[in-house]
Amino acid sequence: MLHWTGLALMLVTALTCGEPVGAQKAAEKRNSALSRGWGDGISWTQTYEDGLTKIKKIKKPLMVIHHLQDCPHSQALKKLFLADADIQKMAKEDFVMINLVEETPDQNLYPDGTYVPRILFVDPSWTVRADITGKYSNHLYTYEPSDINLLVENMRKAKLLLHTEL
């Protein structure tokens, strides 16, 4: 009888403790796959359309990172993006994040070409912030590893514009 009571108690505990361990691990694995190495601690949006829906709802800007897994420039930027505590904190707390290895049908996301790496910001009114640029005149939205401080500044600018313009 004691054996059945213990088993019943374990079953009730498992059912009332929330998400099963297997489901938690599956969610972590899914997020890791979506992060593609840009930061597993960040909640990544799966599709651009999901990101747009989410920013309208929660009133945070969307940060769109276009990259390729086998591009050495993308890999170098990713390494510094991952290592920068300010970027990781802002990405986690202040933005809806997505990284894309394929282009979206929204032509506003490639105003000056489809090069990588390319980072653009979209505000909750679904306006692509073409005014938040990197330092290169031929690729306005690219960032090289040496531009990591400019990326931090532009992330802060995207947050500030959200609060002053909307």
JSON list of N, CA and C in Angstrom, two decimals, residues 106-156:
[
{"chain": "A", "resi": 106, "resn": "ASP", "atom": "N", "xyz": [9.80, 41.05, -47.67]},
{"chain": "A", "resi": 106, "resn": "ASP", "atom": "CA", "xyz": [9.69, 42.48, -47.38]},
{"chain": "A", "resi": 106, "resn": "ASP", "atom": "C", "xyz": [10.91, 43.21, -47.94]},
{"chain": "A", "resi": 107, "resn": "GLN", "atom": "N", "xyz": [10.73, 43.90, -49.07]},
{"chain": "A", "resi": 107, "resn": "GLN", "atom": "CA", "xyz": [11.83, 44.59, -49.74]},
{"chain": "A", "resi": 107, "resn": "GLN", "atom": "C", "xyz": [12.40, 45.73, -48.91]},
{"chain": "A", "resi": 108, "resn": "ASN", "atom": "N", "xyz": [11.68, 46.16, -47.88]},
{"chain": "A", "resi": 108, "resn": "ASN", "atom": "CA", "xyz": [12.19, 47.21, -46.99]},
{"chain": "A", "resi": 108, "resn": "ASN", "atom": "C", "xyz": [13.39, 46.73, -46.18]},
{"chain": "A", "resi": 109, "resn": "LEU", "atom": "N", "xyz": [13.57, 45.42, -46.11]},
{"chain": "A", "resi": 109, "resn": "LEU", "atom": "CA", "xyz": [14.69, 44.87, -45.34]},
{"chain": "A", "resi": 109, "resn": "LEU", "atom": "C", "xyz": [15.97, 44.76, -46.16]},
{"chain": "A", "resi": 110, "resn": "TYR", "atom": "N", "xyz": [15.94, 45.16, -47.39]},
{"chain": "A", "resi": 110, "resn": "TYR", "atom": "CA", "xyz": [17.16, 45.24, -48.18]},
{"chain": "A", "resi": 110, "resn": "TYR", "atom": "C", "xyz": [17.15, 46.51, -49.03]},
{"chain": "A", "resi": 111, "resn": "PRO", "atom": "N", "xyz": [17.17, 47.66, -48.33]},
{"chain": "A", "resi": 111, "resn": "PRO", "atom": "CA", "xyz": [17.07, 48.94, -49.03]},
{"chain": "A", "resi": 111, "resn": "PRO", "atom": "C", "xyz": [18.27, 49.25, -49.93]},
{"chain": "A", "resi": 112, "resn": "ASP", "atom": "N", "xyz": [19.43, 48.67, -49.61]},
{"chain": "A", "resi": 112, "resn": "ASP", "atom": "CA", "xyz": [20.60, 48.93, -50.44]},
{"chain": "A", "resi": 112, "resn": "ASP", "atom": "C", "xyz": [21.32, 47.64, -50.84]},
{"chain": "A", "resi": 113, "resn": "GLY", "atom": "N", "xyz": [20.58, 46.55, -50.86]},
{"chain": "A", "resi": 113, "resn": "GLY", "atom": "CA", "xyz": [21.16, 45.29, -51.30]},
{"chain": "A", "resi": 113, "resn": "GLY", "atom": "C", "xyz": [20.93, 44.15, -50.32]},
{"chain": "A", "resi": 114, "resn": "THR", "atom": "N", "xyz": [21.33, 42.96, -50.75]},
{"chain": "A", "resi": 114, "resn": "THR", "atom": "CA", "xyz": [21.10, 41.76, -49.95]},
{"chain": "A", "resi": 114, "resn": "THR", "atom": "C", "xyz": [22.41, 41.17, -49.42]},
{"chain": "A", "resi": 115, "resn": "TYR", "atom": "N", "xyz": [23.35, 42.01, -49.08]},
{"chain": "A", "resi": 115, "resn": "TYR", "atom": "CA", "xyz": [24.64, 41.58, -48.55]},
{"chain": "A", "resi": 115, "resn": "TYR", "atom": "C", "xyz": [24.49, 41.10, -47.10]},
{"chain": "A", "resi": 116, "resn": "VAL", "atom": "N", "xyz": [25.50, 40.40, -46.64]},
{"chain": "A", "resi": 116, "resn": "VAL", "atom": "CA", "xyz": [25.56, 39.97, -45.24]},
{"chain": "A", "resi": 116, "resn": "VAL", "atom": "C", "xyz": [26.96, 40.24, -44.71]},
{"chain": "A", "resi": 117, "resn": "PRO", "atom": "N", "xyz": [27.09, 40.44, -43.42]},
{"chain": "A", "resi": 117, "resn": "PRO", "atom": "CA", "xyz": [26.02, 40.61, -42.45]},
{"chain": "A", "resi": 117, "resn": "PRO", "atom": "C", "xyz": [25.34, 41.98, -42.62]},
{"chain": "A", "resi": 118, "resn": "ARG", "atom": "N", "xyz": [24.08, 42.02, -42.28]},
{"chain": "A", "resi": 118, "resn": "ARG", "atom": "CA", "xyz": [23.26, 43.23, -42.40]},
{"chain": "A", "resi": 118, "resn": "ARG", "atom": "C", "xyz": [22.30, 43.25, -41.22]},
{"chain": "A", "resi": 119, "resn": "ILE", "atom": "N", "xyz": [22.23, 44.38, -40.52]},
{"chain": "A", "resi": 119, "resn": "ILE", "atom": "CA", "xyz": [21.36, 44.50, -39.35]},
{"chain": "A", "resi": 119, "resn": "ILE", "atom": "C", "xyz": [20.46, 45.71, -39.53]},
{"chain": "A", "resi": 120, "resn": "LEU", "atom": "N", "xyz": [19.17, 45.48, -39.41]},
{"chain": "A", "resi": 120, "resn": "LEU", "atom": "CA", "xyz": [18.19, 46.56, -39.48]},
{"chain": "A", "resi": 120, "resn": "LEU", "atom": "C", "xyz": [17.27, 46.50, -38.27]},
{"chain": "A", "resi": 121, "resn": "PHE", "atom": "N", "xyz": [16.66, 47.63, -37.97]},
{"chain": "A", "resi": 121, "resn": "PHE", "atom": "CA", "xyz": [15.73, 47.73, -36.86]},
{"chain": "A", "resi": 121, "resn": "PHE", "atom": "C", "xyz": [14.34, 48.09, -37.40]},
{"chain": "A", "resi": 122, "resn": "VAL", "atom": "N", "xyz": [13.31, 47.51, -36.80]},
{"chain": "A", "resi": 122, "resn": "VAL", "atom": "CA", "xyz": [11.92, 47.78, -37.18]},
{"chain": "A", "resi": 122, "resn": "VAL", "atom": "C", "xyz": [11.19, 48.19, -35.92]},
{"chain": "A", "resi": 123, "resn": "ASP", "atom": "N", "xyz": [10.49, 49.33, -35.98]},
{"chain": "A", "resi": 123, "resn": "ASP", "atom": "CA", "xyz": [9.78, 49.78, -34.78]},
{"chain": "A", "resi": 123, "resn": "ASP", "atom": "C", "xyz": [8.37, 49.16, -34.74]},
{"chain": "A", "resi": 124, "resn": "PRO", "atom": "N", "xyz": [7.67, 49.28, -33.61]},
{"chain": "A", "resi": 124, "resn": "PRO", "atom": "CA", "xyz": [6.36, 48.63, -33.47]},
{"chain": "A", "resi": 124, "resn": "PRO", "atom": "C", "xyz": [5.28, 49.11, -34.44]},
{"chain": "A", "resi": 125, "resn": "SER", "atom": "N", "xyz": [5.52, 50.23, -35.13]},
{"chain": "A", "resi": 125, "resn": "SER", "atom": "CA", "xyz": [4.57, 50.64, -36.17]},
{"chain": "A", "resi": 125, "resn": "SER", "atom": "C", "xyz": [4.89, 49.94, -37.50]},
{"chain": "A", "resi": 126, "resn": "TRP", "atom": "N", "xyz": [5.84, 49.01, -37.45]},
{"chain": "A", "resi": 126, "resn": "TRP", "atom": "CA", "xyz": [6.30, 48.22, -38.59]},
{"chain": "A", "resi": 126, "resn": "TRP", "atom": "C", "xyz": [7.09, 49.06, -39.59]},
{"chain": "A", "resi": 127, "resn": "THR", "atom": "N", "xyz": [7.71, 50.13, -39.10]},
{"chain": "A", "resi": 127, "resn": "THR", "atom": "CA", "xyz": [8.56, 50.97, -39.94]},
{"chain": "A", "resi": 127, "resn": "THR", "atom": "C", "xyz": [10.00, 50.49, -39.82]},
{"chain": "A", "resi": 128, "resn": "VAL", "atom": "N", "xyz": [10.59, 50.15, -40.96]},
{"chain": "A", "resi": 128, "resn": "VAL", "atom": "CA", "xyz": [12.00, 49.80, -40.97]},
{"chain": "A", "resi": 128, "resn": "VAL", "atom": "C", "xyz": [12.77, 51.10, -40.78]},
{"chain": "A", "resi": 129, "resn": "ARG", "atom": "N", "xyz": [13.62, 51.13, -39.76]},
{"chain": "A", "resi": 129, "resn": "ARG", "atom": "CA", "xyz": [14.35, 52.35, -39.42]},
{"chain": "A", "resi": 129, "resn": "ARG", "atom": "C", "xyz": [15.58, 52.48, -40.31]},
{"chain": "A", "resi": 130, "resn": "ALA", "atom": "N", "xyz": [15.36, 52.99, -41.52]},
{"chain": "A", "resi": 130, "resn": "ALA", "atom": "CA", "xyz": [16.44, 53.18, -42.48]},
{"chain": "A", "resi": 130, "resn": "ALA", "atom": "C", "xyz": [17.42, 54.25, -42.01]},
{"chain": "A", "resi": 131, "resn": "ASP", "atom": "N", "xyz": [17.05, 55.02, -41.00]},
{"chain": "A", "resi": 131, "resn": "ASP", "atom": "CA", "xyz": [17.91, 56.08, -40.48]},
{"chain": "A", "resi": 131, "resn": "ASP", "atom": "C", "xyz": [18.94, 55.56, -39.47]},
{"chain": "A", "resi": 132, "resn": "ILE", "atom": "N", "xyz": [18.86, 54.30, -39.08]},
{"chain": "A", "resi": 132, "resn": "ILE", "atom": "CA", "xyz": [19.84, 53.73, -38.15]},
{"chain": "A", "resi": 132, "resn": "ILE", "atom": "C", "xyz": [20.80, 52.89, -38.98]},
{"chain": "A", "resi": 133, "resn": "THR", "atom": "N", "xyz": [21.95, 53.46, -39.25]},
{"chain": "A", "resi": 133, "resn": "THR", "atom": "CA", "xyz": [22.89, 52.84, -40.19]},
{"chain": "A", "resi": 133, "resn": "THR", "atom": "C", "xyz": [24.26, 52.62, -39.57]},
{"chain": "A", "resi": 134, "resn": "GLY", "atom": "N", "xyz": [25.03, 51.80, -40.25]},
{"chain": "A", "resi": 134, "resn": "GLY", "atom": "CA", "xyz": [26.43, 51.62, -39.92]},
{"chain": "A", "resi": 134, "resn": "GLY", "atom": "C", "xyz": [27.23, 52.76, -40.53]},
{"chain": "A", "resi": 135, "resn": "LYS", "atom": "N", "xyz": [28.53, 52.55, -40.70]},
{"chain": "A", "resi": 135, "resn": "LYS", "atom": "CA", "xyz": [29.39, 53.65, -41.15]},
{"chain": "A", "resi": 135, "resn": "LYS", "atom": "C", "xyz": [29.80, 53.56, -42.62]},
{"chain": "A", "resi": 136, "resn": "TYR", "atom": "N", "xyz": [29.33, 52.58, -43.35]},
{"chain": "A", "resi": 136, "resn": "TYR", "atom": "CA", "xyz": [29.78, 52.39, -44.72]},
{"chain": "A", "resi": 136, "resn": "TYR", "atom": "C", "xyz": [28.75, 52.94, -45.72]},
{"chain": "A", "resi": 137, "resn": "SER", "atom": "N", "xyz": [29.21, 53.75, -46.65]},
{"chain": "A", "resi": 137, "resn": "SER", "atom": "CA", "xyz": [28.29, 54.37, -47.59]},
{"chain": "A", "resi": 137, "resn": "SER", "atom": "C", "xyz": [27.80, 53.40, -48.66]},
{"chain": "A", "resi": 138, "resn": "ASN", "atom": "N", "xyz": [28.55, 52.34, -48.93]},
{"chain": "A", "resi": 138, "resn": "ASN", "atom": "CA", "xyz": [28.13, 51.38, -49.96]},
{"chain": "A", "resi": 138, "resn": "ASN", "atom": "C", "xyz": [27.31, 50.23, -49.39]},
{"chain": "A", "resi": 139, "resn": "HIS", "atom": "N", "xyz": [27.36, 50.00, -48.10]},
{"chain": "A", "resi": 139, "resn": "HIS", "atom": "CA", "xyz": [26.55, 49.00, -47.40]},
{"chain": "A", "resi": 139, "resn": "HIS", "atom": "C", "xyz": [26.12, 49.62, -46.08]},
{"chain": "A", "resi": 140, "resn": "LEU", "atom": "N", "xyz": [25.03, 50.35, -46.10]},
{"chain": "A", "resi": 140, "resn": "LEU", "atom": "CA", "xyz": [24.62, 51.16, -44.96]},
{"chain": "A", "resi": 140, "resn": "LEU", "atom": "C", "xyz": [24.32, 50.37, -43.68]},
{"chain": "A", "resi": 141, "resn": "TYR", "atom": "N", "xyz": [23.96, 49.10, -43.82]},
{"chain": "A", "resi": 141, "resn": "TYR", "atom": "CA", "xyz": [23.48, 48.35, -42.65]},
{"chain": "A", "resi": 141, "resn": "TYR", "atom": "C", "xyz": [24.41, 47.22, -42.25]},
{"chain": "A", "resi": 142, "resn": "THR", "atom": "N", "xyz": [25.63, 47.29, -42.73]},
{"chain": "A", "resi": 142, "resn": "THR", "atom": "CA", "xyz": [26.59, 46.26, -42.38]},
{"chain": "A", "resi": 142, "resn": "THR", "atom": "C", "xyz": [27.41, 46.71, -41.17]},
{"chain": "A", "resi": 143, "resn": "TYR", "atom": "N", "xyz": [27.87, 45.75, -40.42]},
{"chain": "A", "resi": 143, "resn": "TYR", "atom": "CA", "xyz": [28.74, 46.00, -39.27]},
{"chain": "A", "resi": 143, "resn": "TYR", "atom": "C", "xyz": [29.87, 44.99, -39.35]},
{"chain": "A", "resi": 144, "resn": "GLU", "atom": "N", "xyz": [31.07, 45.48, -39.22]},
{"chain": "A", "resi": 144, "resn": "GLU", "atom": "CA", "xyz": [32.23, 44.62, -39.13]},
{"chain": "A", "resi": 144, "resn": "GLU", "atom": "C", "xyz": [32.59, 44.46, -37.66]},
{"chain": "A", "resi": 145, "resn": "PRO", "atom": "N", "xyz": [33.45, 43.51, -37.32]},
{"chain": "A", "resi": 145, "resn": "PRO", "atom": "CA", "xyz": [33.84, 43.35, -35.91]},
{"chain": "A", "resi": 145, "resn": "PRO", "atom": "C", "xyz": [34.35, 44.64, -35.28]},
{"chain": "A", "resi": 146, "resn": "SER", "atom": "N", "xyz": [35.05, 45.46, -36.04]},
{"chain": "A", "resi": 146, "resn": "SER", "atom": "CA", "xyz": [35.57, 46.72, -35.49]},
{"chain": "A", "resi": 146, "resn": "SER", "atom": "C", "xyz": [34.45, 47.74, -35.23]},
{"chain": "A", "resi": 147, "resn": "ASP", "atom": "N", "xyz": [33.23, 47.45, -35.69]},
{"chain": "A", "resi": 147, "resn": "ASP", "atom": "CA", "xyz": [32.09, 48.36, -35.53]},
{"chain": "A", "resi": 147, "resn": "ASP", "atom": "C", "xyz": [31.18, 47.98, -34.37]},
{"chain": "A", "resi": 148, "resn": "ILE", "atom": "N", "xyz": [31.63, 47.11, -33.49]},
{"chain": "A", "resi": 148, "resn": "ILE", "atom": "CA", "xyz": [30.75, 46.59, -32.44]},
{"chain": "A", "resi": 148, "resn": "ILE", "atom": "C", "xyz": [30.24, 47.71, -31.53]},
{"chain": "A", "resi": 149, "resn": "ASN", "atom": "N", "xyz": [31.08, 48.73, -31.27]},
{"chain": "A", "resi": 149, "resn": "ASN", "atom": "CA", "xyz": [30.62, 49.85, -30.44]},
{"chain": "A", "resi": 149, "resn": "ASN", "atom": "C", "xyz": [29.55, 50.66, -31.14]},
{"chain": "A", "resi": 150, "resn": "LEU", "atom": "N", "xyz": [29.65, 50.80, -32.46]},
{"chain": "A", "resi": 150, "resn": "LEU", "atom": "CA", "xyz": [28.61, 51.49, -33.23]},
{"chain": "A", "resi": 150, "resn": "LEU", "atom": "C", "xyz": [27.31, 50.69, -33.18]},
{"chain": "A", "resi": 151, "resn": "LEU", "atom": "N", "xyz": [27.39, 49.38, -33.22]},
{"chain": "A", "resi": 151, "resn": "LEU", "atom": "CA", "xyz": [26.19, 48.55, -33.11]},
{"chain": "A", "resi": 151, "resn": "LEU", "atom": "C", "xyz": [25.51, 48.77, -31.75]},
{"chain": "A", "resi": 152, "resn": "VAL", "atom": "N", "xyz": [26.30, 48.83, -30.69]},
{"chain": "A", "resi": 152, "resn": "VAL", "atom": "CA", "xyz": [25.75, 49.10, -29.36]},
{"chain": "A", "resi": 152, "resn": "VAL", "atom": "C", "xyz": [25.05, 50.46, -29.36]},
{"chain": "A", "resi": 153, "resn": "GLU", "atom": "N", "xyz": [25.71, 51.48, -29.93]},
{"chain": "A", "resi": 153, "resn": "GLU", "atom": "CA", "xyz": [25.11, 52.82, -30.01]},
{"chain": "A", "resi": 153, "resn": "GLU", "atom": "C", "xyz": [23.79, 52.78, -30.79]},
{"chain": "A", "resi": 154, "resn": "ASN", "atom": "N", "xyz": [23.77, 52.05, -31.91]},
{"chain": "A", "resi": 154, "resn": "ASN", "atom": "CA", "xyz": [22.57, 51.99, -32.73]},
{"chain": "A", "resi": 154, "resn": "ASN", "atom": "C", "xyz": [21.45, 51.22, -32.03]},
{"chain": "A", "resi": 155, "resn": "MET", "atom": "N", "xyz": [21.79, 50.23, -31.25]},
{"chain": "A", "resi": 155, "resn": "MET", "atom": "CA", "xyz": [20.76, 49.54, -30.47]},
{"chain": "A", "resi": 155, "resn": "MET", "atom": "C", "xyz": [20.16, 50.51, -29.45]},
{"chain": "A", "resi": 156, "resn": "ARG", "atom": "N", "xyz": [21.00, 51.28, -28.81]},
{"chain": "A", "resi": 156, "resn": "ARG", "atom": "CA", "xyz": [20.49, 52.29, -27.86]},
{"chain": "A", "resi": 156, "resn": "ARG", "atom": "C", "xyz": [19.63, 53.33, -28.58]}
]
